[in-house]
Tab-separated table of C-alpha atoms and ligand atoms in Angstrom:
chain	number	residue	atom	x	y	z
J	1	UNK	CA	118.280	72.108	86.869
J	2	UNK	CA	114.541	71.844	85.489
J	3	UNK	CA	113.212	70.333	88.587
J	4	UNK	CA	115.093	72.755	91.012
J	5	UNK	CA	114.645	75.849	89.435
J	6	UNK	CA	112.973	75.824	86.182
J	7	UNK	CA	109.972	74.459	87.912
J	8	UNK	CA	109.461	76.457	90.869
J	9	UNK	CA	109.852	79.580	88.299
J	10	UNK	CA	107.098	78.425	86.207
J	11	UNK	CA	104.951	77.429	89.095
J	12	UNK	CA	105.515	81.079	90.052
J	13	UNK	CA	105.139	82.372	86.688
J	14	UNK	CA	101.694	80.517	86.103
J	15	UNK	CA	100.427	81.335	89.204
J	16	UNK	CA	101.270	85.104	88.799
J	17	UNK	CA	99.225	85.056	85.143
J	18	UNK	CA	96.356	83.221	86.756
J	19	UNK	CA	95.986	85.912	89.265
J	20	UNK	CA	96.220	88.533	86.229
J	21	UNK	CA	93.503	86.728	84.388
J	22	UNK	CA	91.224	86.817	87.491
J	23	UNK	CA	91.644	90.290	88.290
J	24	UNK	CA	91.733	91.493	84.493
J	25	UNK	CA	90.106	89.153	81.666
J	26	UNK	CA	91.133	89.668	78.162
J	27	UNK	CA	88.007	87.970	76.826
J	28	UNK	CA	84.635	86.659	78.375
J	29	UNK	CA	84.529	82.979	78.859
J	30	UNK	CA	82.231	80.789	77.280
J	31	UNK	CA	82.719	77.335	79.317
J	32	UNK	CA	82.001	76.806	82.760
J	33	UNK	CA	85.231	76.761	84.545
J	34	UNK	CA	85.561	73.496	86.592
J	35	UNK	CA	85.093	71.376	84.056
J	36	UNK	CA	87.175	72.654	81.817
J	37	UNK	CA	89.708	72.946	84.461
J	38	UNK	CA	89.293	69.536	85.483
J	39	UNK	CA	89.609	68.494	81.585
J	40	UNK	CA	92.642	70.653	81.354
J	41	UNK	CA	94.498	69.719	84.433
J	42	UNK	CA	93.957	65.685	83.301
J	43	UNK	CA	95.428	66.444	79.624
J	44	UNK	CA	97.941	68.519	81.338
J	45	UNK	CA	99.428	65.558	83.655
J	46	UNK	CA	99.754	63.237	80.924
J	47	UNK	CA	101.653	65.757	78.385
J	48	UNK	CA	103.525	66.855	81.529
J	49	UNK	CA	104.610	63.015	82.033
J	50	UNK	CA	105.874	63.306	77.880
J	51	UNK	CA	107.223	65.921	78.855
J	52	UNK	CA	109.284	65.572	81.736
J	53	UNK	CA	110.694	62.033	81.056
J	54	UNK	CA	110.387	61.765	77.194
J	55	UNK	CA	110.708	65.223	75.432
J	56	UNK	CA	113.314	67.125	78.060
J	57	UNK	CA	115.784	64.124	78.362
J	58	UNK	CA	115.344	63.869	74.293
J	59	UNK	CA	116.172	67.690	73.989
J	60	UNK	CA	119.335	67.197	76.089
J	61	UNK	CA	120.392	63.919	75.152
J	62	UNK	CA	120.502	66.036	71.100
J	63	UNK	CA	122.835	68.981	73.158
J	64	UNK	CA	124.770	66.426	74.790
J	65	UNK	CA	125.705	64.777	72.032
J	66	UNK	CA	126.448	68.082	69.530
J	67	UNK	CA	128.245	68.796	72.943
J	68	UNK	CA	130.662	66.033	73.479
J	69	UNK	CA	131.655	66.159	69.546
J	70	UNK	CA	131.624	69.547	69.107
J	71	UNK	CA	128.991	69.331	66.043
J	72	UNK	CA	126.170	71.507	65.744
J	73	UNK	CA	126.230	75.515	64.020
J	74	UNK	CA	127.286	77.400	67.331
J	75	UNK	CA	130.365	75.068	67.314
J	76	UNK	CA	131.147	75.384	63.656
J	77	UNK	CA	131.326	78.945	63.758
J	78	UNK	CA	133.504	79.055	66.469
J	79	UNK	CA	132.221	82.654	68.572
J	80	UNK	CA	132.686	83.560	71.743
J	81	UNK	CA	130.474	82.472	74.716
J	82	UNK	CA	128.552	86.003	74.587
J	83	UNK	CA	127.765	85.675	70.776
J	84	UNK	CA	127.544	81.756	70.704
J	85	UNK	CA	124.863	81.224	73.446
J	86	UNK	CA	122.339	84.449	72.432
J	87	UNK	CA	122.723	82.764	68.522
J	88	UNK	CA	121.576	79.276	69.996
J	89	UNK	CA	118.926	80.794	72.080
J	90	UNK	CA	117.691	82.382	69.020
J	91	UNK	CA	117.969	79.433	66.880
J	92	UNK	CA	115.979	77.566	69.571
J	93	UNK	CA	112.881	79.740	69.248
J	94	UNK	CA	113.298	79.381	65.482
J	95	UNK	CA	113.101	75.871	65.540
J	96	UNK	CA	109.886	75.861	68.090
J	97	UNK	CA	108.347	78.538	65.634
J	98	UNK	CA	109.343	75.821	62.560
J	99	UNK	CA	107.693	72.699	64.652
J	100	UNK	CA	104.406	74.708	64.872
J	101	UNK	CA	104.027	76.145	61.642
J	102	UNK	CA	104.202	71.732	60.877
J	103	UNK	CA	101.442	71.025	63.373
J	104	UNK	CA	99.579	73.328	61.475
J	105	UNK	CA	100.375	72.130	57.731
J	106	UNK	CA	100.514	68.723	58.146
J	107	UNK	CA	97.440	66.468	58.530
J	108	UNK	CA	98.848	64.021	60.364
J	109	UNK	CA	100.522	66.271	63.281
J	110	UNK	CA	97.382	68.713	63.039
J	111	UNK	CA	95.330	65.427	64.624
J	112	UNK	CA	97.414	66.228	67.871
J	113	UNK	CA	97.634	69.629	67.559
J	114	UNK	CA	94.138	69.727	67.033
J	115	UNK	CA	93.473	68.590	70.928
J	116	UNK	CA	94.782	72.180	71.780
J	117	UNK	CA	93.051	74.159	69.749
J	118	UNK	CA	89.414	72.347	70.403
J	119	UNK	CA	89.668	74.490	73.739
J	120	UNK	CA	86.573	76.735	73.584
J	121	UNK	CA	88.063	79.377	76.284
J	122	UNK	CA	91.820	80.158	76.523
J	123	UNK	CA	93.933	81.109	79.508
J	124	UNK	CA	96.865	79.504	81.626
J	125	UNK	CA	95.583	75.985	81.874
J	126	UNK	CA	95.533	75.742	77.883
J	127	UNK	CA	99.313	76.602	77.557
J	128	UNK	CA	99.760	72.585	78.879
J	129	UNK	CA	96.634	70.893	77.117
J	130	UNK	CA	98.095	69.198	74.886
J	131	UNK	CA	97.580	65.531	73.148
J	132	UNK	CA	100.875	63.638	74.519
J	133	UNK	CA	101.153	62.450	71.409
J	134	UNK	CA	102.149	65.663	70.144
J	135	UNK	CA	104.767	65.849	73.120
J	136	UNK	CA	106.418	62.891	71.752
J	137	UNK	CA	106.300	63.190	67.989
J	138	UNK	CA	107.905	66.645	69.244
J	139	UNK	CA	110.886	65.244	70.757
J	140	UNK	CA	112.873	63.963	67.644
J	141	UNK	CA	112.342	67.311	65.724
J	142	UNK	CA	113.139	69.352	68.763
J	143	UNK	CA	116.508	67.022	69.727
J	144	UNK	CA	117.834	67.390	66.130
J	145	UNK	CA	117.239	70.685	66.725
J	146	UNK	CA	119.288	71.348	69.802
J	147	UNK	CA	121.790	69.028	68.161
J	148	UNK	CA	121.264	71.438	64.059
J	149	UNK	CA	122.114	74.161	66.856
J	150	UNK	CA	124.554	72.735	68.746
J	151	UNK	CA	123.233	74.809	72.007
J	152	UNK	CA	125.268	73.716	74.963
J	153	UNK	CA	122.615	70.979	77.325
J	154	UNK	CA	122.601	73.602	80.186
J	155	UNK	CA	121.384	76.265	78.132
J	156	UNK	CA	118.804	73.965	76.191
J	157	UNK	CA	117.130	73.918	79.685
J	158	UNK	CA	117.554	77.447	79.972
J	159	UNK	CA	115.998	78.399	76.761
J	160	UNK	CA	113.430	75.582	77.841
J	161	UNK	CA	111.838	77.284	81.201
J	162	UNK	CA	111.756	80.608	78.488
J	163	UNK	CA	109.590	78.573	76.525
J	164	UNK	CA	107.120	77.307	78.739
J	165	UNK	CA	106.903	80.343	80.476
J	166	UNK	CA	106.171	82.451	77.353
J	167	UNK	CA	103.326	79.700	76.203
J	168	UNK	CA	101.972	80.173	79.908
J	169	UNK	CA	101.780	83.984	79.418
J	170	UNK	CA	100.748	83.874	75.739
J	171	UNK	CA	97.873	82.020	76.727
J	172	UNK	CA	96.610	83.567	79.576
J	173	UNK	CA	93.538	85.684	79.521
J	174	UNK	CA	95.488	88.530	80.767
J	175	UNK	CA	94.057	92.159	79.690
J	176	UNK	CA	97.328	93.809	79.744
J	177	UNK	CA	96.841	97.637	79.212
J	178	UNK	CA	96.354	97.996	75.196
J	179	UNK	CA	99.947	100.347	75.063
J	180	UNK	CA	102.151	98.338	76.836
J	181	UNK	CA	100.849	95.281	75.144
J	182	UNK	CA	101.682	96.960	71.753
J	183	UNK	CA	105.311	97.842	72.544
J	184	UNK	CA	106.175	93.955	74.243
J	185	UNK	CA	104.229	92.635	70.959
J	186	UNK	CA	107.519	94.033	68.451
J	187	UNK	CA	109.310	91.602	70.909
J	188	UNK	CA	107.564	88.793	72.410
J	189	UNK	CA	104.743	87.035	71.683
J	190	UNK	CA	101.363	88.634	73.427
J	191	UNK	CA	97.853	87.351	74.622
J	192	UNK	CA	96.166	89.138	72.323
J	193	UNK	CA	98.629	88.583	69.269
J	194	UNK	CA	98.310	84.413	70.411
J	195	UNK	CA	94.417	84.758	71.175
J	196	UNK	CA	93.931	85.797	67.095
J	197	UNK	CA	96.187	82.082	66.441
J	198	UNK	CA	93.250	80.215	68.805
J	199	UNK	CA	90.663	81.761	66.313
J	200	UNK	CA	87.584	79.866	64.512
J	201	UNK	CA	88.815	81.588	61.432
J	202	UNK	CA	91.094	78.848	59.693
J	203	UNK	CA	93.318	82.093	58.202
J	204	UNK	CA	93.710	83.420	61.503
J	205	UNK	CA	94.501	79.967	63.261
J	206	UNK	CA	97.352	79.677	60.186
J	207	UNK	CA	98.927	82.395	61.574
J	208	UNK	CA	100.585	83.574	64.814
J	209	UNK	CA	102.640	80.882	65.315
J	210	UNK	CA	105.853	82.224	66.830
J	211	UNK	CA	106.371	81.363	70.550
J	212	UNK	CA	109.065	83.600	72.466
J	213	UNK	CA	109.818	86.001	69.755
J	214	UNK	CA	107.389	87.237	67.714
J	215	UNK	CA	109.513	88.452	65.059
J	216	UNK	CA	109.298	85.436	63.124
J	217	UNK	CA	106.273	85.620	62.270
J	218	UNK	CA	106.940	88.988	60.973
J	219	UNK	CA	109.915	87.354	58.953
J	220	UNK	CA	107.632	84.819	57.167
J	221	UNK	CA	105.176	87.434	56.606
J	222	UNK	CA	102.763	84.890	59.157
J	223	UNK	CA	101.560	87.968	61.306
J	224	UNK	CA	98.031	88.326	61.623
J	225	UNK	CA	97.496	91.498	64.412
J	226	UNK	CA	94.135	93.239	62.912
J	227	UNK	CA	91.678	91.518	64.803
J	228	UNK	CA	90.026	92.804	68.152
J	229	UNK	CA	89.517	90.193	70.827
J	230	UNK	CA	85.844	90.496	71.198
J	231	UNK	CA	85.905	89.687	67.960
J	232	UNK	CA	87.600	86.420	68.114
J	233	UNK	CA	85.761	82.639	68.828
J	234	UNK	CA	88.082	80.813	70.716
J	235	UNK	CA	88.025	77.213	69.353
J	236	UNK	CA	87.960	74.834	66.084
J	237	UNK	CA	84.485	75.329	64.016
J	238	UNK	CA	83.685	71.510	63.988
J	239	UNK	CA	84.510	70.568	67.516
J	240	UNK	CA	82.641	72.995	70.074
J	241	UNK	CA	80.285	71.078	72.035
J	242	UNK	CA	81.542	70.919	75.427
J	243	UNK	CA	80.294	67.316	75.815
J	244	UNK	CA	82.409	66.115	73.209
J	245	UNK	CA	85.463	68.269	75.146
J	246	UNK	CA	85.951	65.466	77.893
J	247	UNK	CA	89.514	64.143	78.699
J	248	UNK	CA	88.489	60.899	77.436
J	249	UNK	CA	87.398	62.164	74.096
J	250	UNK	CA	90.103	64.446	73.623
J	251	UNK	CA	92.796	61.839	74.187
J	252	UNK	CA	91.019	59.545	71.613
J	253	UNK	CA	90.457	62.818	68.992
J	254	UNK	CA	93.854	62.453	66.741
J	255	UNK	CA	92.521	58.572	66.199
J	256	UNK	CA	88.904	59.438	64.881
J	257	UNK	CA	88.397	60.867	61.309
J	258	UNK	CA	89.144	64.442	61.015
J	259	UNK	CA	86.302	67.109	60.412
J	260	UNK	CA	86.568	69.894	57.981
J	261	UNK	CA	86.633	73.188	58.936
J	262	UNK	CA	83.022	74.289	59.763
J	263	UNK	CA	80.800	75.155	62.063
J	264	UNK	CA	77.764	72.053	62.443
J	265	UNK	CA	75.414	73.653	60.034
J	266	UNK	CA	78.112	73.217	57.225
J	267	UNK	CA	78.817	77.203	57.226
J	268	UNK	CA	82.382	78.286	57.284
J	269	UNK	CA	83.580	81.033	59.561
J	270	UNK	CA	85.231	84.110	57.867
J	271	UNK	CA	85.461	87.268	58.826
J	272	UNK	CA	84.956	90.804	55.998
J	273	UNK	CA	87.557	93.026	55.281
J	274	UNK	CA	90.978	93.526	55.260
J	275	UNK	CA	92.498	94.539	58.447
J	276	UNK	CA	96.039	95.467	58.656
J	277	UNK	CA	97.872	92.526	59.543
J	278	UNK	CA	100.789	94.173	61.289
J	279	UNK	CA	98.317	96.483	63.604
J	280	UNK	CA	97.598	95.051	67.081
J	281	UNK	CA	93.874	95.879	67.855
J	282	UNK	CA	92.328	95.901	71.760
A	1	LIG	ZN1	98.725	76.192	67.040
Protein backbone atom coordinates (compact mmCIF):
# COMPACT_ATOMS: atom_id res chain seq x y z
CA UNK A 1 0.00 0.00 0.00
CA UNK A 2 3.12 2.40 0.67
CA UNK A 3 4.69 1.74 -2.61
CA UNK A 4 1.37 2.03 -4.66
CA UNK A 5 -0.13 4.84 -3.21
CA UNK A 6 1.55 6.32 -0.32
CA UNK A 7 4.44 7.03 -2.56
CA UNK A 8 3.10 8.48 -5.58
CA UNK A 9 1.08 10.90 -3.00
CA UNK A 10 4.16 12.08 -1.44
CA UNK A 11 6.02 12.37 -4.67
CA UNK A 12 3.06 14.62 -5.53
CA UNK A 13 2.93 16.25 -2.30
CA UNK A 14 6.78 17.17 -2.34
CA UNK A 15 6.76 18.22 -5.63
CA UNK A 16 3.70 20.55 -5.10
CA UNK A 17 5.72 22.30 -1.88
CA UNK A 18 8.84 22.59 -3.98
CA UNK A 19 7.00 24.53 -6.54
CA UNK A 20 5.50 26.72 -3.53
CA UNK A 21 8.94 27.37 -2.20
CA UNK A 22 10.15 28.52 -5.67
CA UNK A 23 7.44 30.75 -6.40
CA UNK A 24 7.08 32.08 -2.66
CA UNK A 25 10.20 31.74 -0.17
CA UNK A 26 9.57 31.90 3.46
CA UNK A 27 13.18 32.82 4.22
CA UNK A 28 16.33 33.84 2.08
CA UNK A 29 18.78 31.08 1.61
CA UNK A 30 22.13 31.13 2.76
CA UNK A 31 23.79 27.97 0.87
CA UNK A 32 24.21 27.60 -2.64
CA UNK A 33 21.62 25.25 -3.81
CA UNK A 34 23.26 22.33 -5.74
CA UNK A 35 25.35 21.36 -3.32
CA UNK A 36 23.26 21.25 -0.74
CA UNK A 37 20.85 19.49 -2.88
CA UNK A 38 23.28 17.07 -3.94
CA UNK A 39 24.25 16.58 -0.04
CA UNK A 40 20.62 16.26 0.73
CA UNK A 41 19.45 13.96 -1.95
CA UNK A 42 22.67 11.43 -0.91
CA UNK A 43 21.58 11.51 2.97
CA UNK A 44 18.12 11.22 1.73
CA UNK A 45 18.67 7.74 -0.25
CA UNK A 46 20.33 6.13 2.51
CA UNK A 47 17.60 7.11 5.33
CA UNK A 48 15.07 6.32 2.58
CA UNK A 49 16.75 2.67 2.31
CA UNK A 50 16.18 2.59 6.62
CA UNK A 51 13.32 3.55 5.89
CA UNK A 52 11.65 1.59 3.44
CA UNK A 53 13.04 -1.89 4.39
CA UNK A 54 13.96 -1.41 8.13
CA UNK A 55 11.67 1.20 9.90
CA UNK A 56 8.13 0.60 7.78
CA UNK A 57 8.26 -3.29 7.96
CA UNK A 58 9.29 -2.68 11.88
CA UNK A 59 6.19 -0.32 12.30
CA UNK A 60 3.91 -3.01 10.82
CA UNK A 61 5.42 -6.03 11.96
CA UNK A 62 4.48 -4.01 15.95
CA UNK A 63 0.53 -3.57 14.33
CA UNK A 64 0.58 -6.95 13.10
CA UNK A 65 1.35 -8.45 16.00
CA UNK A 66 -1.05 -6.14 18.57
CA UNK A 67 -3.31 -7.20 15.54
CA UNK A 68 -3.33 -10.91 15.47
CA UNK A 69 -3.63 -10.96 19.52
CA UNK A 70 -5.79 -8.35 19.92
CA UNK A 71 -3.29 -6.41 22.46
CA UNK A 72 -2.61 -2.91 22.22
CA UNK A 73 -5.08 0.27 23.90
CA UNK A 74 -7.54 0.58 20.82
CA UNK A 75 -8.27 -3.16 21.42
CA UNK A 76 -8.57 -2.97 25.16
CA UNK A 77 -11.07 -0.43 25.07
CA UNK A 78 -13.11 -2.10 22.80
CA UNK A 79 -14.83 1.16 20.47
CA UNK A 80 -16.19 1.14 17.43
CA UNK A 81 -14.24 1.38 14.11
CA UNK A 82 -15.14 5.30 13.86
CA UNK A 83 -13.83 6.04 17.47
CA UNK A 84 -11.07 3.26 17.53
CA UNK A 85 -9.10 4.25 14.34
CA UNK A 86 -9.24 8.44 14.85
CA UNK A 87 -7.89 7.42 18.78
CA UNK A 88 -4.93 5.36 17.14
CA UNK A 89 -4.25 7.96 14.60
CA UNK A 90 -3.99 10.34 17.37
CA UNK A 91 -1.95 8.22 19.54
CA UNK A 92 0.39 7.77 16.55
CA UNK A 93 1.28 11.45 16.28
CA UNK A 94 1.71 11.39 20.06
CA UNK A 95 4.17 8.88 19.99
CA UNK A 96 6.21 10.64 16.90
CA UNK A 97 5.90 13.95 19.01
CA UNK A 98 7.38 11.66 22.23
CA UNK A 99 10.38 10.12 19.89
CA UNK A 100 11.45 13.74 19.06
CA UNK A 101 11.21 15.47 22.16
CA UNK A 102 14.10 12.14 22.97
CA UNK A 103 16.27 13.09 20.02
CA UNK A 104 16.37 16.27 21.53
CA UNK A 105 17.08 15.32 25.36
CA UNK A 106 19.18 12.63 25.00
CA UNK A 107 22.88 12.88 24.07
CA UNK A 108 23.22 9.90 22.55
CA UNK A 109 20.11 10.14 19.97
CA UNK A 110 20.84 14.04 19.62
CA UNK A 111 24.32 12.70 17.70
CA UNK A 112 21.82 11.54 14.89
CA UNK A 113 19.45 13.99 15.21
CA UNK A 114 22.03 16.40 15.09
CA UNK A 115 22.76 15.49 11.14
CA UNK A 116 19.30 17.22 10.52
CA UNK A 117 19.54 20.08 12.19
CA UNK A 118 23.34 21.01 10.89
CA UNK A 119 21.29 22.03 7.64
CA UNK A 120 22.11 25.74 7.21
CA UNK A 121 18.90 26.41 4.82
CA UNK A 122 15.58 24.53 5.26
CA UNK A 123 12.99 23.49 2.71
CA UNK A 124 11.61 20.12 1.18
CA UNK A 125 14.85 18.28 0.72
CA UNK A 126 15.58 18.63 4.64
CA UNK A 127 12.26 16.86 5.65
CA UNK A 128 14.41 13.40 4.45
CA UNK A 129 18.08 14.38 5.62
CA UNK A 130 18.42 12.44 8.10
CA UNK A 131 21.45 10.25 9.74
CA UNK A 132 20.09 6.51 9.00
CA UNK A 133 21.09 5.83 12.12
CA UNK A 134 18.39 7.76 13.53
CA UNK A 135 15.94 5.82 11.08
CA UNK A 136 16.86 2.70 12.75
CA UNK A 137 17.25 3.48 16.42
CA UNK A 138 13.62 4.87 15.46
CA UNK A 139 12.14 1.69 14.53
CA UNK A 140 11.94 -0.17 17.96
CA UNK A 141 10.37 2.93 19.73
CA UNK A 142 8.03 3.56 16.87
CA UNK A 143 6.96 -0.50 16.56
CA UNK A 144 6.21 -0.63 20.34
CA UNK A 145 4.39 2.15 19.62
CA UNK A 146 2.03 0.93 16.97
CA UNK A 147 1.94 -2.23 19.05
CA UNK A 148 1.28 0.44 22.97
CA UNK A 149 -1.52 1.58 20.36
CA UNK A 150 -2.63 -1.32 18.96
CA UNK A 151 -3.46 0.68 15.50
CA UNK A 152 -4.63 -1.83 12.97
CA UNK A 153 -1.18 -2.46 10.18
CA UNK A 154 -3.29 -0.84 7.35
CA UNK A 155 -3.88 2.20 9.13
CA UNK A 156 -0.19 2.40 10.58
CA UNK A 157 0.61 3.01 6.84
CA UNK A 158 -2.08 5.34 6.61
CA UNK A 159 -1.13 7.48 9.48
CA UNK A 160 2.48 6.89 7.96
CA UNK A 161 2.08 8.78 4.36
CA UNK A 162 0.31 11.67 6.99
CA UNK A 163 3.51 11.80 8.53
CA UNK A 164 5.88 12.17 5.91
CA UNK A 165 3.80 14.37 4.14
CA UNK A 166 3.36 16.82 7.07
CA UNK A 167 7.43 16.75 7.69
CA UNK A 168 7.63 17.52 3.80
CA UNK A 169 5.31 20.56 4.22
CA UNK A 170 6.63 21.61 7.65
CA UNK A 171 9.85 21.97 6.16
CA UNK A 172 9.38 23.59 3.12
CA UNK A 173 10.25 27.18 2.60
CA UNK A 174 6.77 27.89 1.71
CA UNK A 175 5.56 31.67 2.48
CA UNK A 176 2.05 30.78 3.02
CA UNK A 177 -0.05 34.03 3.43
CA UNK A 178 0.61 35.13 7.28
CA UNK A 179 -3.58 34.57 8.06
CA UNK A 180 -4.12 31.41 6.73
CA UNK A 181 -0.91 30.18 8.18
CA UNK A 182 -2.18 31.32 11.65
CA UNK A 183 -5.55 29.53 11.53
CA UNK A 184 -3.84 25.84 10.05
CA UNK A 185 -1.09 26.53 12.93
CA UNK A 186 -4.11 25.75 15.99
CA UNK A 187 -4.15 22.46 13.91
CA UNK A 188 -1.21 21.30 12.14
CA UNK A 189 2.14 21.90 12.35
CA UNK A 190 3.34 25.08 10.00
CA UNK A 191 6.62 26.24 8.19
CA UNK A 192 6.99 28.97 10.13
CA UNK A 193 5.94 27.34 13.59
CA UNK A 194 8.79 24.27 12.43
CA UNK A 195 11.33 26.96 10.97
CA UNK A 196 11.54 28.57 14.88
CA UNK A 197 12.42 24.41 15.96
CA UNK A 198 15.51 24.62 13.11
CA UNK A 199 16.73 27.77 15.08
CA UNK A 200 20.50 28.58 16.30
CA UNK A 201 18.86 29.46 19.54
CA UNK A 202 19.22 26.14 21.68
CA UNK A 203 15.63 27.32 23.54
CA UNK A 204 14.02 27.64 20.35
CA UNK A 205 15.49 24.32 18.79
CA UNK A 206 13.99 22.64 22.34
CA UNK A 207 10.84 23.48 21.25
CA UNK A 208 8.41 22.87 18.36
CA UNK A 209 8.61 19.46 18.26
CA UNK A 210 5.15 18.19 17.35
CA UNK A 211 4.84 16.73 13.80
CA UNK A 212 1.11 16.42 12.39
CA UNK A 213 -0.67 18.07 15.18
CA UNK A 214 0.58 20.84 16.73
CA UNK A 215 -1.44 20.70 19.72
CA UNK A 216 0.97 18.82 21.61
CA UNK A 217 3.20 21.03 21.89
CA UNK A 218 0.65 23.29 23.26
CA UNK A 219 -0.20 20.39 25.81
CA UNK A 220 3.40 20.20 27.16
CA UNK A 221 3.56 23.82 27.24
CA UNK A 222 6.68 23.16 24.31
CA UNK A 223 5.25 25.98 21.96
CA UNK A 224 7.57 28.50 21.00
CA UNK A 225 5.50 30.87 18.14
CA UNK A 226 7.03 34.55 18.98
CA UNK A 227 9.73 34.62 16.68
CA UNK A 228 9.65 36.23 13.08
CA UNK A 229 11.40 34.27 10.37
CA UNK A 230 13.86 36.83 9.33
CA UNK A 231 14.78 36.60 12.53
CA UNK A 232 15.67 33.02 12.71
CA UNK A 233 19.43 31.29 11.70
CA UNK A 234 18.68 28.18 10.28
CA UNK A 235 21.28 25.69 11.64
CA UNK A 236 23.34 24.36 14.85
CA UNK A 237 25.85 27.25 16.25
CA UNK A 238 28.97 24.91 16.15
CA UNK A 239 28.52 23.22 12.84
CA UNK A 240 27.95 25.93 9.97
CA UNK A 241 30.69 25.78 7.62
CA UNK A 242 29.42 24.41 4.52
CA UNK A 243 32.67 22.47 3.93
CA UNK A 244 32.25 20.53 6.89
CA UNK A 245 28.32 19.92 5.53
CA UNK A 246 29.45 17.15 2.94
CA UNK A 247 27.58 13.74 2.81
CA UNK A 248 30.66 12.14 3.88
CA UNK A 249 31.07 14.21 6.96
CA UNK A 250 27.63 14.23 7.90
CA UNK A 251 27.29 10.45 7.86
CA UNK A 252 30.46 10.21 10.08
CA UNK A 253 29.06 13.36 12.53
CA UNK A 254 27.09 11.17 15.37
CA UNK A 255 30.72 9.19 15.69
CA UNK A 256 32.99 12.36 16.31
CA UNK A 257 32.89 14.21 19.72
CA UNK A 258 30.02 16.44 20.12
CA UNK A 259 30.43 20.36 20.18
CA UNK A 260 28.71 22.58 22.60
CA UNK A 261 26.36 24.89 21.65
CA UNK A 262 28.18 27.96 20.17
CA UNK A 263 28.94 29.76 17.49
CA UNK A 264 33.19 29.36 16.58
CA UNK A 265 34.18 32.39 18.51
CA UNK A 266 32.86 30.66 21.77
CA UNK A 267 29.70 33.19 21.87
CA UNK A 268 26.34 31.68 22.46
CA UNK A 269 23.34 32.68 20.42
CA UNK A 270 20.31 34.13 22.37
CA UNK A 271 17.92 36.22 21.45
CA UNK A 272 16.33 39.56 24.11
CA UNK A 273 13.04 39.63 25.28
CA UNK A 274 10.19 37.78 25.92
CA UNK A 275 7.97 37.15 23.06
CA UNK A 276 4.71 35.52 23.50
CA UNK A 277 5.19 32.01 22.98
CA UNK A 278 1.72 31.13 21.79
CA UNK A 279 1.70 34.18 19.05
CA UNK A 280 2.72 33.13 15.51
CA UNK A 281 4.81 36.08 14.06
CA UNK A 282 5.42 36.60 9.93
ZN1 LIG B 1 14.37 18.27 15.88
Amino acid sequence: MFDFAGAPVLALAALGFLVLETRKALRKRKQPQPERMQTNVAVAAVAGAGLRWVLLPGIIAGAQLAHRRRQGLVARLGLPRFLAYPLAFLLLDYGNYGWHVLLHRWRFLWRFHNVHHTDLDLDVTTAWRFHVGEVLLGTPFRAAAAWLTGAPPGLVVFYEVFYEAATAFHHSNSKLPYGLEVRLGKLVVTPRMHGIHHSVVQRETDSNYSILFSFWDRLHGTVRLGVPQDAVNIGVPAYRDPHELTFARLMALPFTPERPWQLPDGTVPERTGSPDPHRLLP
